[in-house]
Every structure is written in C-alpha cells, then in structure tokens.
Coordinates of C-alpha atoms and ligand atoms in Angstrom, one line a residue:
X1 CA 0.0 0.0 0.0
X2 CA 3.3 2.3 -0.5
X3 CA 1.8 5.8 -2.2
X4 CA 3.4 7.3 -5.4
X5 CA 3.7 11.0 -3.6
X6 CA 5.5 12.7 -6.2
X7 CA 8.9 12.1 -8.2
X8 CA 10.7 14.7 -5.7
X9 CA 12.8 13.0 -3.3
X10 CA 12.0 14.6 -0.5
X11 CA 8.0 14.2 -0.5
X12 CA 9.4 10.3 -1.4
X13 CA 10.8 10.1 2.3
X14 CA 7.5 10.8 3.8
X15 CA 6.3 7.5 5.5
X16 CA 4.1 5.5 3.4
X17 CA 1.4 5.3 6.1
X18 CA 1.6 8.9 7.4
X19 CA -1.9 11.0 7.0
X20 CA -1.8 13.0 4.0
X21 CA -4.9 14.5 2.3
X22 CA -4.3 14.9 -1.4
X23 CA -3.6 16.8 -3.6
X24 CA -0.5 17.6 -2.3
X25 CA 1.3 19.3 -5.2
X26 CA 4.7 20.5 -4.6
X27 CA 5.6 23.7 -3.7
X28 CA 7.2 24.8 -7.0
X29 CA 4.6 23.1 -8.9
X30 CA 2.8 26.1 -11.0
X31 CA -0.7 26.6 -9.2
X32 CA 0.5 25.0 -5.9
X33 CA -2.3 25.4 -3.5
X34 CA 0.2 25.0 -1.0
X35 CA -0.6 28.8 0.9
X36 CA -3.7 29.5 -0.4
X37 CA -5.8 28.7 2.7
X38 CA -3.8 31.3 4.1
X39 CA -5.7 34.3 5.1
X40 CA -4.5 37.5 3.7
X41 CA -3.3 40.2 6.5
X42 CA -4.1 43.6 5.1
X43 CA -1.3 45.4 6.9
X44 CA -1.9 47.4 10.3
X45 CA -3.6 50.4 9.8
X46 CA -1.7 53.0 11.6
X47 CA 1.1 51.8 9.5
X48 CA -0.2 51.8 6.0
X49 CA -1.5 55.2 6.6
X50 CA 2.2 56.4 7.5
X51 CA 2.9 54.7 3.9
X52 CA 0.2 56.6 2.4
X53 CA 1.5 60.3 4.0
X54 CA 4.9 59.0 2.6
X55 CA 4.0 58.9 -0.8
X56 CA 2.2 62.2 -0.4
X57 CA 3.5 64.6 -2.5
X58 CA 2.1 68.0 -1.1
X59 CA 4.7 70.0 0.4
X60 CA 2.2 71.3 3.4
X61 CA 1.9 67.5 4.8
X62 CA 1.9 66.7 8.5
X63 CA 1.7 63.3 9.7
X64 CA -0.5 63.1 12.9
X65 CA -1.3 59.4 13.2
X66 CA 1.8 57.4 14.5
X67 CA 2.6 57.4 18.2
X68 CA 6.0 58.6 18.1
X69 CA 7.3 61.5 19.6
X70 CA 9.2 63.8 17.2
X71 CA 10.9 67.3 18.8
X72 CA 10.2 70.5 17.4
X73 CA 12.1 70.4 14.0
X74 CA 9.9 67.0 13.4
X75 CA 12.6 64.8 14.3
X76 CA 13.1 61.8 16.5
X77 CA 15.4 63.0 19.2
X78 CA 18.9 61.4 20.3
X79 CA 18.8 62.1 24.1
X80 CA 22.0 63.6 25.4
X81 CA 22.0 61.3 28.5
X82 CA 21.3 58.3 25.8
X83 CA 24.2 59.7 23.4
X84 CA 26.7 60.0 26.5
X85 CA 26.2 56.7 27.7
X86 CA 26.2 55.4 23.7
X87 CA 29.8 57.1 23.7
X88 CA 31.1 55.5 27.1
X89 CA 30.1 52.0 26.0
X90 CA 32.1 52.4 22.2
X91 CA 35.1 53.5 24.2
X92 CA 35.7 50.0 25.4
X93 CA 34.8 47.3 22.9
X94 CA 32.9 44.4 24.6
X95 CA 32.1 40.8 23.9
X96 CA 28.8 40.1 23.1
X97 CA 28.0 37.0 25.0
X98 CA 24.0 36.0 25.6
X99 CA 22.1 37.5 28.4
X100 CA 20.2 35.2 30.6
X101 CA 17.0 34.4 29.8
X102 CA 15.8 36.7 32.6
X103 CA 18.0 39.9 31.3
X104 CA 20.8 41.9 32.3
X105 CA 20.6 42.2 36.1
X106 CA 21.9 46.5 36.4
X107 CA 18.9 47.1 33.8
X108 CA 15.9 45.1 36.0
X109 CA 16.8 46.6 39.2
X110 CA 17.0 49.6 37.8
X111 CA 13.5 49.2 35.9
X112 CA 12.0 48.1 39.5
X113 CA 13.6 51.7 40.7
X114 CA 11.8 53.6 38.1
X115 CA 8.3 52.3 38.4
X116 CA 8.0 51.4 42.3
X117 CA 10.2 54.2 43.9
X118 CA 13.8 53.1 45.3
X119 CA 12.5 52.3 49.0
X120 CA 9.5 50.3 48.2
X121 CA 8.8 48.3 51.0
X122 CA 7.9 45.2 48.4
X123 CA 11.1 45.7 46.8
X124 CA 13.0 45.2 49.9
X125 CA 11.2 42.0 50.3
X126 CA 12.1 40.5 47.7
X127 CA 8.1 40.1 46.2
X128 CA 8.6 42.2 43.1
X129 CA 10.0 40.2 39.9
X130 CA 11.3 41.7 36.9
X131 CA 12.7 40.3 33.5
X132 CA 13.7 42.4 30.3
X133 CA 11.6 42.2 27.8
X134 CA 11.5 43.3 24.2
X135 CA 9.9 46.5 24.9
X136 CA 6.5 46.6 26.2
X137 CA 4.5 45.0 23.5
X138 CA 7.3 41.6 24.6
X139 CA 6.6 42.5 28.1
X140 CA 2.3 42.2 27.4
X141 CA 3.6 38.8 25.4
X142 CA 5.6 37.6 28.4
X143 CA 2.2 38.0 30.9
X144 CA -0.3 37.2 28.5
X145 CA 1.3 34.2 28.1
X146 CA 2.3 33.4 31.8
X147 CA -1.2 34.2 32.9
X148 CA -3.3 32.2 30.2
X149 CA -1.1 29.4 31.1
X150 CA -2.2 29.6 35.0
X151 CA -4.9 30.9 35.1
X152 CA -6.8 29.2 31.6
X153 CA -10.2 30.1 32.7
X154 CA -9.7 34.1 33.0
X155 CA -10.6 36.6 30.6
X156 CA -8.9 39.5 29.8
X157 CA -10.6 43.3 29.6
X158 CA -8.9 46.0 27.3
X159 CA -10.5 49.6 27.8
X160 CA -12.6 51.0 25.2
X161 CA -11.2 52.1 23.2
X162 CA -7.5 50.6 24.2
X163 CA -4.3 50.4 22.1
X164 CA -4.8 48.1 19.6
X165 CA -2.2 45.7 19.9
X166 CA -3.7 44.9 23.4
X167 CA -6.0 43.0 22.1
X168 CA -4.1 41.3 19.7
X169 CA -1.1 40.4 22.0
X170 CA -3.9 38.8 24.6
X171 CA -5.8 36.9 22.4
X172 CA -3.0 35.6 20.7
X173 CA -1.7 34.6 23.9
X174 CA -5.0 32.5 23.9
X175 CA -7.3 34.6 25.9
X176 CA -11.2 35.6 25.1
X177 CA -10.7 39.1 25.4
X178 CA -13.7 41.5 26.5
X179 CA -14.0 45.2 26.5
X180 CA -14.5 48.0 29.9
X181 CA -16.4 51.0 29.3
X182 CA -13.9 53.5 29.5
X183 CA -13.7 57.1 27.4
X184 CA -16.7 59.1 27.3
X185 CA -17.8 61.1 24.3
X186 CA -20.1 63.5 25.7
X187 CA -18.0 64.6 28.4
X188 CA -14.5 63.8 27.1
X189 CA -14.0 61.8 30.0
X190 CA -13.8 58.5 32.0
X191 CA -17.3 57.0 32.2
X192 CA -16.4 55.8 35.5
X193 CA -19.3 54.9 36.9
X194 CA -20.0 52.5 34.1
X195 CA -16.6 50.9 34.0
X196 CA -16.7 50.5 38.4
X197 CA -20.0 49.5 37.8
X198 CA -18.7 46.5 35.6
X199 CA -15.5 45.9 37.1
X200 CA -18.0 44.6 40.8
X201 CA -19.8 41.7 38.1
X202 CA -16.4 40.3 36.8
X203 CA -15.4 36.9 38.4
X204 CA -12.0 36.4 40.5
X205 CA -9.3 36.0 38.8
X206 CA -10.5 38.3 35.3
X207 CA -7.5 40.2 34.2
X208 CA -8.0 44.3 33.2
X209 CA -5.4 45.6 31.4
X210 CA -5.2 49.1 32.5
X211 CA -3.4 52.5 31.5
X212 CA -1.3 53.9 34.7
X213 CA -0.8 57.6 32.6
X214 CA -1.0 58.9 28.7
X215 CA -4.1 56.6 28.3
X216 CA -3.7 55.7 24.6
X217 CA -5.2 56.3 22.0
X218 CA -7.9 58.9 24.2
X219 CA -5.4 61.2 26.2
X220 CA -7.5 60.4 29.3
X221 CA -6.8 59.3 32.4
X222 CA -8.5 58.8 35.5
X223 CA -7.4 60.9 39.0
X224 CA -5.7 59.6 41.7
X225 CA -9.2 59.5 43.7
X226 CA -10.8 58.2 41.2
X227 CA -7.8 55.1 41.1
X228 CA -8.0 54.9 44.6
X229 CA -11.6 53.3 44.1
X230 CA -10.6 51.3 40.7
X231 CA -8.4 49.5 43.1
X232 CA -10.4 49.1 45.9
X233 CA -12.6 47.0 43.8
X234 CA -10.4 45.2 42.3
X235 CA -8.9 44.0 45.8
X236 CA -12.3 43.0 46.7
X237 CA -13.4 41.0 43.6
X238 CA -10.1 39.6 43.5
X239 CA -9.2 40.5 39.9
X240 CA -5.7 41.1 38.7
X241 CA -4.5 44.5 37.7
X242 CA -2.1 44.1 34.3
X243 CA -0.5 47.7 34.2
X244 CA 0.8 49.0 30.8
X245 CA 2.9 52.3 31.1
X246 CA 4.8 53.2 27.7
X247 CA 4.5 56.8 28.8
X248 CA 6.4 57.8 31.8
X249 CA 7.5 61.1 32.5
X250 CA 5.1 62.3 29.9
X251 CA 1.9 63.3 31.9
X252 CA 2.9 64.5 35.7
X253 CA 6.5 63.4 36.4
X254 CA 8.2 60.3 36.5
X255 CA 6.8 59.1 40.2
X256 CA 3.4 60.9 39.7
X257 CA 2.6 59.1 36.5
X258 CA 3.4 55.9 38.6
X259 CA 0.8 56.6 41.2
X260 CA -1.6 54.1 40.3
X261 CA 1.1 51.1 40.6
X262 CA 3.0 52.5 43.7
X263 CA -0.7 52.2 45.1
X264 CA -1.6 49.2 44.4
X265 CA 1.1 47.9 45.8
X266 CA 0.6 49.5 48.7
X267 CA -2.5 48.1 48.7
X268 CA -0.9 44.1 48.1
X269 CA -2.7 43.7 45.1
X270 CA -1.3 40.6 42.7
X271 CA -0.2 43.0 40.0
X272 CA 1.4 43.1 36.6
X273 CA 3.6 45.8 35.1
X274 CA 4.6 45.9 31.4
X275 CA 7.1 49.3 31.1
X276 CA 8.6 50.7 27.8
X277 CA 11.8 52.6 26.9
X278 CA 10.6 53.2 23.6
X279 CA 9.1 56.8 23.9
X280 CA 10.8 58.4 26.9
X281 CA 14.4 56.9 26.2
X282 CA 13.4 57.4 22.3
X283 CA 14.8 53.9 21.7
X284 CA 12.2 52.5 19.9
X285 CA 14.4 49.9 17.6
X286 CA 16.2 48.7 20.4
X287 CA 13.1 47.3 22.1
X288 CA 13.9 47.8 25.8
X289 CA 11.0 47.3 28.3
X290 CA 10.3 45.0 31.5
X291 CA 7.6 42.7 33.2
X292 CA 7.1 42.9 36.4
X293 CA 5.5 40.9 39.0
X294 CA 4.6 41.7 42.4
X295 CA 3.5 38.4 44.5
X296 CA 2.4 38.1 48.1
X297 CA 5.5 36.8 49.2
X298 CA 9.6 35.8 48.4
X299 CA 8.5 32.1 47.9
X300 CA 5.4 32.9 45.6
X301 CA 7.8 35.5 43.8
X302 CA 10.5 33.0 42.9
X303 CA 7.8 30.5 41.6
X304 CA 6.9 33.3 39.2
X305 CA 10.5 34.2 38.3
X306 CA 11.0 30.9 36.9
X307 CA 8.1 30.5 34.5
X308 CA 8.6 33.9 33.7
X309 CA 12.0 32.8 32.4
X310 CA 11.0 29.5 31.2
X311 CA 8.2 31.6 28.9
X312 CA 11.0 33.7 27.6
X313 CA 12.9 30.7 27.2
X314 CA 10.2 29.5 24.9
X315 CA 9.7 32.3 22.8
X316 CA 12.9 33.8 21.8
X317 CA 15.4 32.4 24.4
X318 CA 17.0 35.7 26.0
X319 CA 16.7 39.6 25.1
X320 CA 18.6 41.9 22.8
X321 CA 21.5 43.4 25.2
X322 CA 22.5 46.7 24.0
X323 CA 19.4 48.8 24.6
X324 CA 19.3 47.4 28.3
X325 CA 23.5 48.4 29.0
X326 CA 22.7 51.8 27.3
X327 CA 19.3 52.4 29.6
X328 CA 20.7 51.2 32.7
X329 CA 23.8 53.3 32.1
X330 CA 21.7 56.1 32.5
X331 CA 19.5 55.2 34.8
X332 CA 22.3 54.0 37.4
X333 CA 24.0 56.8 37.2
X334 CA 23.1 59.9 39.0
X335 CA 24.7 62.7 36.6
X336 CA 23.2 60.8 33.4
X337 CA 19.8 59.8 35.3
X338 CA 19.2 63.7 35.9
X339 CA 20.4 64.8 32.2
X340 CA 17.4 62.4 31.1
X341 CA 14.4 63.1 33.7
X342 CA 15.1 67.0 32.1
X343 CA 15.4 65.8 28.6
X344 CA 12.1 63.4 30.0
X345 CA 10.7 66.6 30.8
X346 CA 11.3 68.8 27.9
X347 CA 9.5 66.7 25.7
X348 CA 6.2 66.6 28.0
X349 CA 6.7 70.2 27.9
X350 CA 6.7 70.5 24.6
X351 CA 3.8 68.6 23.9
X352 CA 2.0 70.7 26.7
X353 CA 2.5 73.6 25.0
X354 CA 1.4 72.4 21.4
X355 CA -1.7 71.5 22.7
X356 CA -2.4 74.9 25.0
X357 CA -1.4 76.5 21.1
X358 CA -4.2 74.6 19.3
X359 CA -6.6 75.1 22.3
X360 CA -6.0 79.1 22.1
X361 CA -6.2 78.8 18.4
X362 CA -9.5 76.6 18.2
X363 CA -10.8 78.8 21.1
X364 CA -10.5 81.9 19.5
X365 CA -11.8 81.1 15.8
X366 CA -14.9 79.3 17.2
X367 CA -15.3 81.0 20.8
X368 CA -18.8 79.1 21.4
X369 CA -17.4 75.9 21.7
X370 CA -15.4 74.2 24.6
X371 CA -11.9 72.8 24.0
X372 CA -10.4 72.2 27.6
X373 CA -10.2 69.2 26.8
X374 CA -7.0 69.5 24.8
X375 CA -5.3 70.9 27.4
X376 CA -6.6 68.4 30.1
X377 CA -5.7 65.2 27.9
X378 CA -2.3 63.9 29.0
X379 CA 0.7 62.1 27.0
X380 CA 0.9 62.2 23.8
X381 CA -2.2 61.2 22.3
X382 CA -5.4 63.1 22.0
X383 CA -9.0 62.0 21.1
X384 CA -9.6 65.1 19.1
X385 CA -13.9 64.8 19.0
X386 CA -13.1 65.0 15.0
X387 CA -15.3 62.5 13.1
X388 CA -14.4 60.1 10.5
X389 CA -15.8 62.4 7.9
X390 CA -13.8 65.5 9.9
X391 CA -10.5 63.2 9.4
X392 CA -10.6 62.2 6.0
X393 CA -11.6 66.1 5.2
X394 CA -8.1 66.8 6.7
X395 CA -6.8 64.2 5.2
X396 CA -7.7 65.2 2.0
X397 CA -7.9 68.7 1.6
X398 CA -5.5 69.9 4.2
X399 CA -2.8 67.0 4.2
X400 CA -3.2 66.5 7.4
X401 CA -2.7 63.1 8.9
X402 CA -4.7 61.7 11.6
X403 CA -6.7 58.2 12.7
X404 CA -9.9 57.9 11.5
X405 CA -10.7 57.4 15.2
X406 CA -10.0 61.2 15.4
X407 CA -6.5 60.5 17.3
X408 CA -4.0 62.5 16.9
X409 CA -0.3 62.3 18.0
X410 CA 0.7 65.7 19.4
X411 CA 4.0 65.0 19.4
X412 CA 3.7 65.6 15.3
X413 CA 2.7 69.0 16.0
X414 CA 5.8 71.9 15.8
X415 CA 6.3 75.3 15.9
X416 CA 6.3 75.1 12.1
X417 CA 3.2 73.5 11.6
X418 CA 0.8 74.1 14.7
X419 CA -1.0 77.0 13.5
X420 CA -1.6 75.4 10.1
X421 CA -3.0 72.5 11.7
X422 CA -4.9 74.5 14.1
X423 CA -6.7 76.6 11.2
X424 CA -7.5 73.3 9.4
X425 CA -8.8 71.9 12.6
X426 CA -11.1 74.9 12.9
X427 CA -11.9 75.0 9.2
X428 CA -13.5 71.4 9.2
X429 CA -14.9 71.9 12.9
X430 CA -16.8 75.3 11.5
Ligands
LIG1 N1 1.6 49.9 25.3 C1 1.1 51.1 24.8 C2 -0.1 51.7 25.5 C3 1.6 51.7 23.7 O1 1.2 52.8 23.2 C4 2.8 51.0 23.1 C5 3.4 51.6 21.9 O2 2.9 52.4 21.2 C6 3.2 49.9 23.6 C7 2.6 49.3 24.7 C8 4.4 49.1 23.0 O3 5.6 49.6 23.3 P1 6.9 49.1 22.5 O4 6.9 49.9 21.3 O5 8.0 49.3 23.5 O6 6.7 47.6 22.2

C-alpha cells in the first residue's frame, strides 16, 4: 500500500502510512495550492496610513497618526543622557556574549527603581520580579502568556477604546478578550461609573489591562481618587491588575505618573507591570521594556520568576543586550539619570504647549465651543472629537494626517506646523 507521492525526493521520504490528504502538489509546482488557505493580512492600519502620507506629495503635509514622539524640527530625538552613555560604552569594545533568559541584572533593578520608587517596602522584600523584555509589547507577550497558562479560565478586559495591539497580544496569547467601558464622548471623560460599575460583576481571577498615565489612543486618564476606588474593587473582587505604562514622564513626572502602581502595591494587590523605553528613552528599535511581578510573598515571587523565564525561554530564548546596557547606564547613574528626567521633561513640555497652542487657536476662531479638553488630555495622544468624515476632510484637503478614530499624535505638532493645523482643525470643525 506504498503511495506514489511525487517524483521529488524529499515528498518520497514521507512514511508511506503517514496521513496525507491529497492533492498535495509541490511547492514549485505552477498553481500549488500550497498557501492558499492562508488568510490575507491587510497590513496594520496605523502603518499603512504612514505609507500613504509618505508617498504624499504635497509639500504642506503633516503626519499626525503614528505614536512617536518627534521634537520641534519634526525629528526623532537622540537624548544627550542616551548619546553619552552610547559614547562611554564604544570607548571600550565588549564581547557580546547572551544574556540570561531573565536579562541583564543592572537594567531590571534599575527598571523596579523607576516604576515602584527606590525604598518600596515590596522591593525590599524580595516580592517584586522583573525580566527584560523586548519592549512593552514583549513585556504584554511575556504576561499574557504566563497568565493564560495559570490561570486558563480568566478573561482579559482591554479599555474602550485601548491600544490596539492589546487585544491582539492577549488573544493571541489564547485569551477571550472582552472590552471596559472607559472614554466618554459627551463629556471627554472616564465613564467611570459605568466601568466601576462592571468591574463589581467580573469573576475572580478576570485580568483588566489598565493605563497607569497617557491613556492611549484617548489622552484620558483617571485621578488619583478616582484610582484609589478602581483598586479598591479590584482588591475586593479579586481580579488582577495588568498595568501598561509606555508613557512615563510624559503626563505629571516620573513618580506621579506611577501613582496608580505604587498604590496598588501598597494596597498588596497581585499585580502586573509591562514598562517601555521606547518613547521616553526614544529607543524604539532597540526594544527595551520590562515585566514585572509583584506576589504576596519571596517564595510565591521566585515560583513566578521561573516560568517567567521559562516563557521567555520559549519564545525567543533571552533579550537583545545593547538597549538594556545603554538604559541602565543612564538610569544607574546619578549625573546621566538627571540629564534624562530633564530631557524626560522637555518633551512633555513641549507637547503641553502644542496642545495649550491649538486650544488658544480653536478657542479663538470658534469662541462658542469648549476645548479644555485639549489641554486636560495627557501624554501624547489626544482624542480630538473629529469624526471620521472631519479626518478624511483633513486628510484630504488639508494633508493633514490623523486616525480615523479622530487620534491625533501631538508629538507631530511643531512650531512650524501648529497654526496650520490649528486653522485646518477649525476649518472642518466650523
Ligand atoms: N503599550 C502602549 C499603550 C503603547 O502605546 C505602546 C506603543 O505604542 C506599547 C505598549 C508598546 O511599546 P513598545 O513599542 O515598546 O513595544
């Protein structure tokens, strides 16, 4: 019962009783049907639209839609404190062996340092884990993978509306993911009696993936009261906090925009921190970020430590190691850590004043309407209360680029370009 396969030699080594469902033509036959079951993936959409503004030849263009922050000549910064510690490293040429699985021990402390506060009491006692991840969409991997794997009958909860990839990163990690009520239209607000209100019918255990600071895409986050609640009820229904700060330093401070975790440790919740370098290191190719842990107690803590590493393991075996040296050369050192909370700080400033520009421009062309909202929005993204139709008028007559969500980066905006966006703004909004 030995099947003629095919005349190639390797399909001929295929054990004659193996399953096979035929045809199976091969791969360089003409008309293989070899990928065509394959569905086709149209491309992300924030992506394509920067592909679309590239190949836009008007001279007036201004891309609006991509989350990355660009200074006030429209270019991605090189950080001083980044460059100095860039130069220090190439002074002494280094092997390159691997890092452990876990990452490169100077860069984790110093991530726990950054998001808990130096004397956290956790810290100290050893409850608070943290590997290196590739930035903080690895970091989401890392945990959505952990968690699905011990704890297979949770759900997850992504805001609404969150950062894409959140959902993406989740349910590929296996999860059924299910939305929180979260940005208000009418108000440009949280709807936060709505979300607490869901948050008390979700069983133990569901996971909420929440937005410390520089909620994106909205620009809206909740106060520190109104945090103090979230948390409250999330100790008493037992359901586990999964943090994701990409933006630090870019709303309040460094250690105001980490309010909401610092509390929740305080309050010995179970919870999960994914952290980036991306924006406020401007590293974004090197893929620097963290996942950390914090467990009731040392024993529970190493438990997680080692499927955290045995996840990595799994995936892509240990992280990329120059980002991490260059990062925890400035964070661990006091002169460079202090160049870079100012250089931290510049950029949030900047974007606060781009946006108190278009709010005094929008303000003063159509006086009847309300646009605090602008300037109460933190981070860099703003829900701009533009409609799809608004967008693609932008889009279209004013080459201006934003999501059809009605997102807009400010970090795109510049001293060159702000009041021409701010008349288009007001020209469609008339
Ligand atoms: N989380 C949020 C909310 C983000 O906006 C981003 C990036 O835009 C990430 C995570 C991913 O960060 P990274 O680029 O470091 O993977």
């Amino acid at each position: 019962n030995i099947m003629q396969l095919s005349d190639d030699p390797v399909l001929q080594i295929l054990p004659f009783n193996a399953k096979i469902r035929f045809p199976i033509p091969h791969p360089s036959d003409k008309g293989s049907i070899m990928y065509r079951h394959v569905e086709y993936y149209p491309g992300d959409p924030i992506l394509s639209l920067v592909e679309t503004f590239k190949n836009d030849p008007r001279p007036e263009k201004v891309n609006l839609s991509i989350g990355i922050y660009f200074d006030d000549e429209g270019k991605m910064p090189v950080l001083e404190s980044v460059s100095r510690a860039e130069t220090a490293r190439a002074a002494t040429p280094a092997l390159s062996p691997y890092l452990p699985m876990e990452g490169l021990d100077t860069y984790r402390s110093a991530v726990q340092h950054l998001l808990f506060g130096k004397d956290n009491r956790a810290l100290a006692q050893g409850r608070i884990v943290t590997v290196q991840t590739l930035g903080g969409s690895g970091a989401l991997k890392v945990g959505a993978d952990f968690l699905h794997r011990w704890f297979p009958e949770a759900r997850a909860y992504v805001s609404d509306p969150t950062w894409d990839n959140h959902r993406g990163i989740f349910e590929g990690a296996g999860f059924e993911v299910g939305t929180y009520p979260y940005y208000d239209p009418a108000t440009v607000g949280v709807k936060f009696d709505e979300m607490t209100a869901f948050f008390n019918t979700l069983p133990e255990h569901s996971v909420l993936i929440l937005h410390p600071c520089c909620h994106n895409p909205t620009g809206v986050d909740m106060s520190e009261q109104q945090w103090d609640e979230v948390l409250q009820i999330i100790k008493t229904r037992k359901l586990i906090p999964f943090m994701d700060i990409a933006y630090q330093g870019f709303g309040g401070d460094l250690d105001s925009d980490a309010y909401a975790i610092r509390k929740a440790v305080e309050m010995e919740l179970p919870l999960f921190v994914s952290n980036s370098f991306s924006k406020n290191l401007s590293l974004y190719g090197e893929r620097v970020g963290g996942l950390s842990v914090v467990c009731p107690n040392k024993e529970e803590a190493e438990l997680v430590f080692g499927q955290l590493k045995f996840t990595v393991r799994r995936i892509y075996s240990s992280p990329p190691a120059h980002g991490a040296y260059i990062a925890a050369d400035v964070m661990n050192s006091t002169e460079l850590y202090a160049l870079w909370q100012n250089e931290v700080y510049v950029m949030r400033d900047r974007i606060r004043a781009m946006r108190q520009k278009l709010y005094d421009v929008l303000t003063a062309q159509i006086p009847n309407r309300d646009f605090t909202y602008f300037i109460k929005q933190r981070g860099m993204f703003s829900y701009t209360g533009l409609s799809v139709e608004q967008v693609r008028r932008l889009r279209d007559e004013f080459a201006v680029y934003l999501l059809d969500s009605g997102r807009m980066c400010v970090a795109g905006l510049n001293a060159s370009n702000i009041a021409y966006v701010a008349d288009a703004f007001a020209e469609v909004l008339k």
